[in-house]
Amino acid sequence: MIRIFVTGGTFDKTYDEIRGGLAFGDTHLAEMLRLGRSRVEVSIRTLMMIDSLDMTDGDRELIVRNCRQCDEDRIVITHGTDTMVETAAAVAAGVTGKTVVLTGAMIPYAFGSSDGLFNLGSALSFAQVLPPAVYIAMNGQHFTWNTVRKNKQTGVFERT
Amino acid sequence: MIRIFVTGGTFDKTYDEIRGGLAFGDTHLAEMLRLGRSRVEVSIRTLMMIDSLDMTDGDRELIVRNCRQCDEDRIVITHGTDTMVETAAAVAAGVTGKTVVLTGAMIPYAFGSSDGLFNLGSALSFAQVLPPAVYIAMNGQHFTWNTVRKNKQTGVFERT
Amino acid sequence: MIRIFVTGGTFDKTYDEIRGGLAFGDTHLAEMLRLGRSRVEVSIRTLMMIDSLDMTDGDRELIVRNCRQCDEDRIVITHGTDTMVETAAAVAAGVTGKTVVLTGAMIPYAFGSSDGLFNLGSALSFAQVLPPAVYIAMNGQHFTWNTVRKNKQTGVFERT
Amino acid sequence: MIRIFVTGGTFDKTYDEIRGGLAFGDTHLAEMLRLGRSRVEVSIRTLMMIDSLDMTDGDRELIVRNCRQCDEDRIVITHGTDTMVETAAAVAAGVTGKTVVLTGAMIPYAFGSSDGLFNLGSALSFAQVLPPAVYIAMNGQHFTWNTVRKNKQTGVFERT
């Protein structure tokens, strides 16, 4: 059984047609798992639904506490890419003995051309087989939390 | 570096608008990796482009030979689901010391609602971290080749 | 109020993931109108759900009778492209004083890359403003039924 | 021959994956016509690429001048929905003897779930058959410019 914590990020941005801009509604995680015909046993909980640039220390604390307290020792966190590395560091500092994989998307799932489904398949797979530690899974790759940074120019996660 | 061998299957079926039916054109693999913003180093080779129900012993021999002779020791094979287990058995009999992951799709990638991108993200991830053996990666799960069968009624791969 | 008669055709083909081939399920018309945010008052009835190559004289009689007997005098018929012109001729022979527009698709709506939504918007619009007669609306164009043929090589409807 | 003037609006919004927000790139018009397999002879010109809330009197003057000076007497204008009615009024005041149809979208075309393709098929069809005047084509319906308003609460165009 894998626990999935949803925190928002580009993954779950939708288009608000009345306001004419981007917004957060409900998470698309369940729909994405259905589309992927996933048979992995998961339990999904939405912790927050925010842009990761707006994430506070208190939000990170909430994520860490949930990772620590949940029964599962394999966890996937969907997260905005901009501060994913910061949250990974916070989780690494506060959680031991669990395999935690953070993932996200460069393009919202609600857009036809999203990388979200690819990343979700990848993160769920890494979460099943990697040894306990905190990882970031993006672009088909995985990185231990303290070996990676997001290149803000290219949008790509790369080894430090 | 991961070697990807394309053999066809539902993954790559397209709609032939002149004939009004399903057909095989070029593989969608490169386009899918672009969509997924994959940064995994891969080398793609199309071995055949057929429905796996039409796959012959000679076709399987070709697949096995390519797995054995290629330089890479991590391999993903895209394959129709109907005889994926048979091909996995053939590869297991003929290839040692390599991590080989077969994957496919229940719905063609060209359909908007395909599970293909999810499965590809999953297969590429398993191929990077699993120890040498032959696996099937479907529905977010992975199975060693001799522990799985496709349930023809539900379309789902399950442990034997 | 516009009456929409559904007869099947490429428009409504879906992918049967258990059989691994094309099939007809329920019509996608209501879903397409929702996606197009259509505010045109319509009443949808599914007369049959078949490939137009399989359409018999009896099927065409049923279509003609429904066009004649319905209260609305503006009608859209979704239809396979292969025998759309034959059905248009049958309707023209049996129905007078009504605006009837036949339309279809070259690619199933369930495929991401379908022309169906474009054709549906086009057919509904022509049906609202053209004078009584039987028309075919494809590729953004409209043709009176006896001035058009389908070019089997290119899949395009052209003036005779 | 129909002239298409592109002015931006939701129709053409894309997702800027580096900035993480909505943006305007190139117009999707040509791609949409290809997807719709449109055989209508058109000539596309991009006049501007802006949110219609940012449209100035000078921008409207440019649109009017282009409508007046182009050779074609059937014109489609793609436009943001928020001030579409204002621009329609400006065109009506400055252009006579031409059929001008303004259209737009509630959801960007780049999102999988856009109404844009439906509206484009509709607008191109109305533009071919309606008598000279200025119209708005949205939601499958058409309105003469001075009989319509956008309901800001529901996002729907309705008769005044």
PDB file of C-alpha atoms in Angstrom, chain A residues 21-141:
ATOM      1  CA  GLY A  21      -7.027  32.324 -15.265  1.00  0.00           C
ATOM      2  CA  LEU A  22      -5.383  29.383 -13.567  1.00  0.00           C
ATOM      3  CA  ALA A  23      -6.835  28.026 -10.353  1.00  0.00           C
ATOM      4  CA  PHE A  24      -6.864  25.024  -8.060  1.00  0.00           C
ATOM      5  CA  GLY A  25      -9.978  22.877  -7.873  1.00  0.00           C
ATOM      6  CA  ASP A  26     -10.088  19.273  -6.747  1.00  0.00           C
ATOM      7  CA  THR A  27      -7.063  17.076  -7.332  1.00  0.00           C
ATOM      8  CA  HIS A  28      -6.866  15.070 -10.568  1.00  0.00           C
ATOM      9  CA  LEU A  29      -4.973  12.227  -8.888  1.00  0.00           C
ATOM     10  CA  ALA A  30      -7.808   9.705  -8.772  1.00  0.00           C
ATOM     11  CA  GLU A  31      -8.716  10.441 -12.395  1.00  0.00           C
ATOM     12  CA  MET A  32      -5.089  10.047 -13.464  1.00  0.00           C
ATOM     13  CA  LEU A  33      -4.789   6.690 -11.716  1.00  0.00           C
ATOM     14  CA  ARG A  34      -7.983   5.557 -13.426  1.00  0.00           C
ATOM     15  CA  LEU A  35      -6.625   6.680 -16.805  1.00  0.00           C
ATOM     16  CA  GLY A  36      -3.370   4.822 -16.135  1.00  0.00           C
ATOM     17  CA  ARG A  37      -5.458   1.793 -15.115  1.00  0.00           C
ATOM     18  CA  SER A  38      -3.286   1.681 -12.009  1.00  0.00           C
ATOM     19  CA  ARG A  39      -3.645  -1.455  -9.874  1.00  0.00           C
ATOM     20  CA  VAL A  40      -1.273  -0.208  -7.213  1.00  0.00           C
ATOM     21  CA  GLU A  41      -3.035  -0.047  -3.870  1.00  0.00           C
ATOM     22  CA  VAL A  42      -2.989   3.578  -2.806  1.00  0.00           C
ATOM     23  CA  SER A  43      -4.610   5.808  -0.248  1.00  0.00           C
ATOM     24  CA  ILE A  44      -4.859   9.456  -1.344  1.00  0.00           C
ATOM     25  CA  ARG A  45      -5.051  12.426   1.020  1.00  0.00           C
ATOM     26  CA  THR A  46      -5.084  16.073  -0.056  1.00  0.00           C
ATOM     27  CA  LEU A  47      -3.056  18.068   2.464  1.00  0.00           C
ATOM     28  CA  MET A  48      -3.281  21.416   0.684  1.00  0.00           C
ATOM     29  CA  MET A  49      -3.872  22.714  -2.823  1.00  0.00           C
ATOM     30  CA  ILE A  50      -1.382  25.498  -3.389  1.00  0.00           C
ATOM     31  CA  ASP A  51       1.328  26.819  -5.651  1.00  0.00           C
ATOM     32  CA  SER A  52       4.619  25.637  -4.158  1.00  0.00           C
ATOM     33  CA  LEU A  53       5.927  29.228  -4.255  1.00  0.00           C
ATOM     34  CA  ASP A  54       3.281  30.007  -1.622  1.00  0.00           C
ATOM     35  CA  MET A  55       4.265  27.120   0.643  1.00  0.00           C
ATOM     36  CA  THR A  56       5.158  28.205   4.196  1.00  0.00           C
ATOM     37  CA  ASP A  57       7.246  26.531   6.891  1.00  0.00           C
ATOM     38  CA  GLY A  58       3.982  25.589   8.569  1.00  0.00           C
ATOM     39  CA  ASP A  59       2.795  23.854   5.394  1.00  0.00           C
ATOM     40  CA  ARG A  60       6.059  21.900   5.236  1.00  0.00           C
ATOM     41  CA  GLU A  61       5.691  20.922   8.874  1.00  0.00           C
ATOM     42  CA  LEU A  62       2.232  19.569   8.103  1.00  0.00           C
ATOM     43  CA  ILE A  63       3.638  17.478   5.253  1.00  0.00           C
ATOM     44  CA  VAL A  64       6.464  16.118   7.411  1.00  0.00           C
ATOM     45  CA  ARG A  65       4.079  15.246  10.254  1.00  0.00           C
ATOM     46  CA  ASN A  66       1.770  13.384   7.877  1.00  0.00           C
ATOM     47  CA  CYS A  67       4.670  11.427   6.391  1.00  0.00           C
ATOM     48  CA  ARG A  68       5.845  10.464   9.850  1.00  0.00           C
ATOM     49  CA  GLN A  69       2.474   9.539  11.287  1.00  0.00           C
ATOM     50  CA  CYS A  70       0.904   7.591   8.417  1.00  0.00           C
ATOM     51  CA  ASP A  71       0.983   3.799   8.593  1.00  0.00           C
ATOM     52  CA  GLU A  72       2.485   3.345   5.136  1.00  0.00           C
ATOM     53  CA  ASP A  73       6.261   3.359   4.735  1.00  0.00           C
ATOM     54  CA  ARG A  74       6.106   4.069   1.008  1.00  0.00           C
ATOM     55  CA  ILE A  75       4.871   7.573   0.155  1.00  0.00           C
ATOM     56  CA  VAL A  76       4.416   9.680  -2.990  1.00  0.00           C
ATOM     57  CA  ILE A  77       3.988  13.470  -2.645  1.00  0.00           C
ATOM     58  CA  THR A  78       2.681  15.538  -5.561  1.00  0.00           C
ATOM     59  CA  HIS A  79       4.185  18.997  -5.315  1.00  0.00           C
ATOM     60  CA  GLY A  80       4.901  22.153  -7.297  1.00  0.00           C
ATOM     61  CA  THR A  81       8.345  22.021  -8.878  1.00  0.00           C
ATOM     62  CA  ASP A  82       9.605  25.431  -7.751  1.00  0.00           C
ATOM     63  CA  THR A  83      10.204  24.491  -4.102  1.00  0.00           C
ATOM     64  CA  MET A  84      10.116  20.703  -4.361  1.00  0.00           C
ATOM     65  CA  VAL A  85      13.738  20.429  -3.284  1.00  0.00           C
ATOM     66  CA  GLU A  86      13.100  22.511  -0.129  1.00  0.00           C
ATOM     67  CA  THR A  87      10.217  20.291   0.892  1.00  0.00           C
ATOM     68  CA  ALA A  88      12.280  17.178   0.163  1.00  0.00           C
ATOM     69  CA  ALA A  89      14.949  18.508   2.544  1.00  0.00           C
ATOM     70  CA  ALA A  90      12.345  19.139   5.235  1.00  0.00           C
ATOM     71  CA  VAL A  91      10.980  15.607   4.861  1.00  0.00           C
ATOM     72  CA  ALA A  92      14.500  14.145   4.949  1.00  0.00           C
ATOM     73  CA  ALA A  93      15.177  16.008   8.193  1.00  0.00           C
ATOM     74  CA  GLY A  94      11.996  14.806   9.838  1.00  0.00           C
ATOM     75  CA  VAL A  95      11.229  11.330   8.527  1.00  0.00           C
ATOM     76  CA  THR A  96      13.364   8.193   8.760  1.00  0.00           C
ATOM     77  CA  GLY A  97      12.896   4.622   7.622  1.00  0.00           C
ATOM     78  CA  LYS A  98      10.444   5.444   4.841  1.00  0.00           C
ATOM     79  CA  THR A  99      10.687   5.683   1.061  1.00  0.00           C
ATOM     80  CA  VAL A 100       9.311   9.106   0.109  1.00  0.00           C
ATOM     81  CA  VAL A 101       9.144  10.161  -3.556  1.00  0.00           C
ATOM     82  CA  LEU A 102       8.204  13.732  -4.524  1.00  0.00           C
ATOM     83  CA  THR A 103       6.956  14.334  -8.047  1.00  0.00           C
ATOM     84  CA  GLY A 104       5.202  17.025 -10.034  1.00  0.00           C
ATOM     85  CA  ALA A 105       4.570  18.308 -13.532  1.00  0.00           C
ATOM     86  CA  MET A 106       5.741  21.106 -15.785  1.00  0.00           C
ATOM     87  CA  ILE A 107       2.354  21.310 -17.531  1.00  0.00           C
ATOM     88  CA  PRO A 108      -1.019  20.963 -15.753  1.00  0.00           C
ATOM     89  CA  TYR A 109      -2.689  17.582 -16.190  1.00  0.00           C
ATOM     90  CA  ALA A 110      -5.839  19.341 -17.402  1.00  0.00           C
ATOM     91  CA  PHE A 111      -3.820  20.447 -20.460  1.00  0.00           C
ATOM     92  CA  GLY A 112      -3.800  17.769 -23.095  1.00  0.00           C
ATOM     93  CA  SER A 113      -0.031  17.885 -23.333  1.00  0.00           C
ATOM     94  CA  SER A 114       0.922  17.287 -19.709  1.00  0.00           C
ATOM     95  CA  ASP A 115       3.912  15.324 -18.492  1.00  0.00           C
ATOM     96  CA  GLY A 116       1.937  14.514 -15.337  1.00  0.00           C
ATOM     97  CA  LEU A 117       0.811  10.994 -16.223  1.00  0.00           C
ATOM     98  CA  PHE A 118       4.351   9.982 -17.176  1.00  0.00           C
ATOM     99  CA  ASN A 119       5.722  11.377 -13.917  1.00  0.00           C
ATOM    100  CA  LEU A 120       3.010   9.737 -11.831  1.00  0.00           C
ATOM    101  CA  GLY A 121       3.727   6.328 -13.373  1.00  0.00           C
ATOM    102  CA  SER A 122       7.392   6.892 -12.734  1.00  0.00           C
ATOM    103  CA  ALA A 123       7.027   8.090  -9.118  1.00  0.00           C
ATOM    104  CA  LEU A 124       4.703   5.237  -8.143  1.00  0.00           C
ATOM    105  CA  SER A 125       7.178   2.752  -9.582  1.00  0.00           C
ATOM    106  CA  PHE A 126      10.229   4.204  -7.860  1.00  0.00           C
ATOM    107  CA  ALA A 127       8.279   4.340  -4.591  1.00  0.00           C
ATOM    108  CA  GLN A 128       7.691   0.583  -4.765  1.00  0.00           C
ATOM    109  CA  VAL A 129      11.301  -0.467  -5.182  1.00  0.00           C
ATOM    110  CA  LEU A 130      13.720   2.146  -3.848  1.00  0.00           C
ATOM    111  CA  PRO A 131      15.194   1.706  -0.333  1.00  0.00           C
ATOM    112  CA  PRO A 132      14.136   4.099   2.466  1.00  0.00           C
ATOM    113  CA  ALA A 133      15.199   7.718   1.765  1.00  0.00           C
ATOM    114  CA  VAL A 134      13.725  10.884   0.262  1.00  0.00           C
ATOM    115  CA  TYR A 135      13.768  11.171  -3.544  1.00  0.00           C
ATOM    116  CA  ILE A 136      12.632  13.462  -6.317  1.00  0.00           C
ATOM    117  CA  ALA A 137      11.252  11.730  -9.423  1.00  0.00           C
ATOM    118  CA  MET A 138      10.973  13.980 -12.474  1.00  0.00           C
ATOM    119  CA  ASN A 139      11.560  13.493 -16.204  1.00  0.00           C
ATOM    120  CA  GLY A 140      11.760   9.711 -15.779  1.00  0.00           C
ATOM    121  CA  GLN A 141      14.751  10.083 -13.453  1.00  0.00           C
TER     122      GLN A 141
END
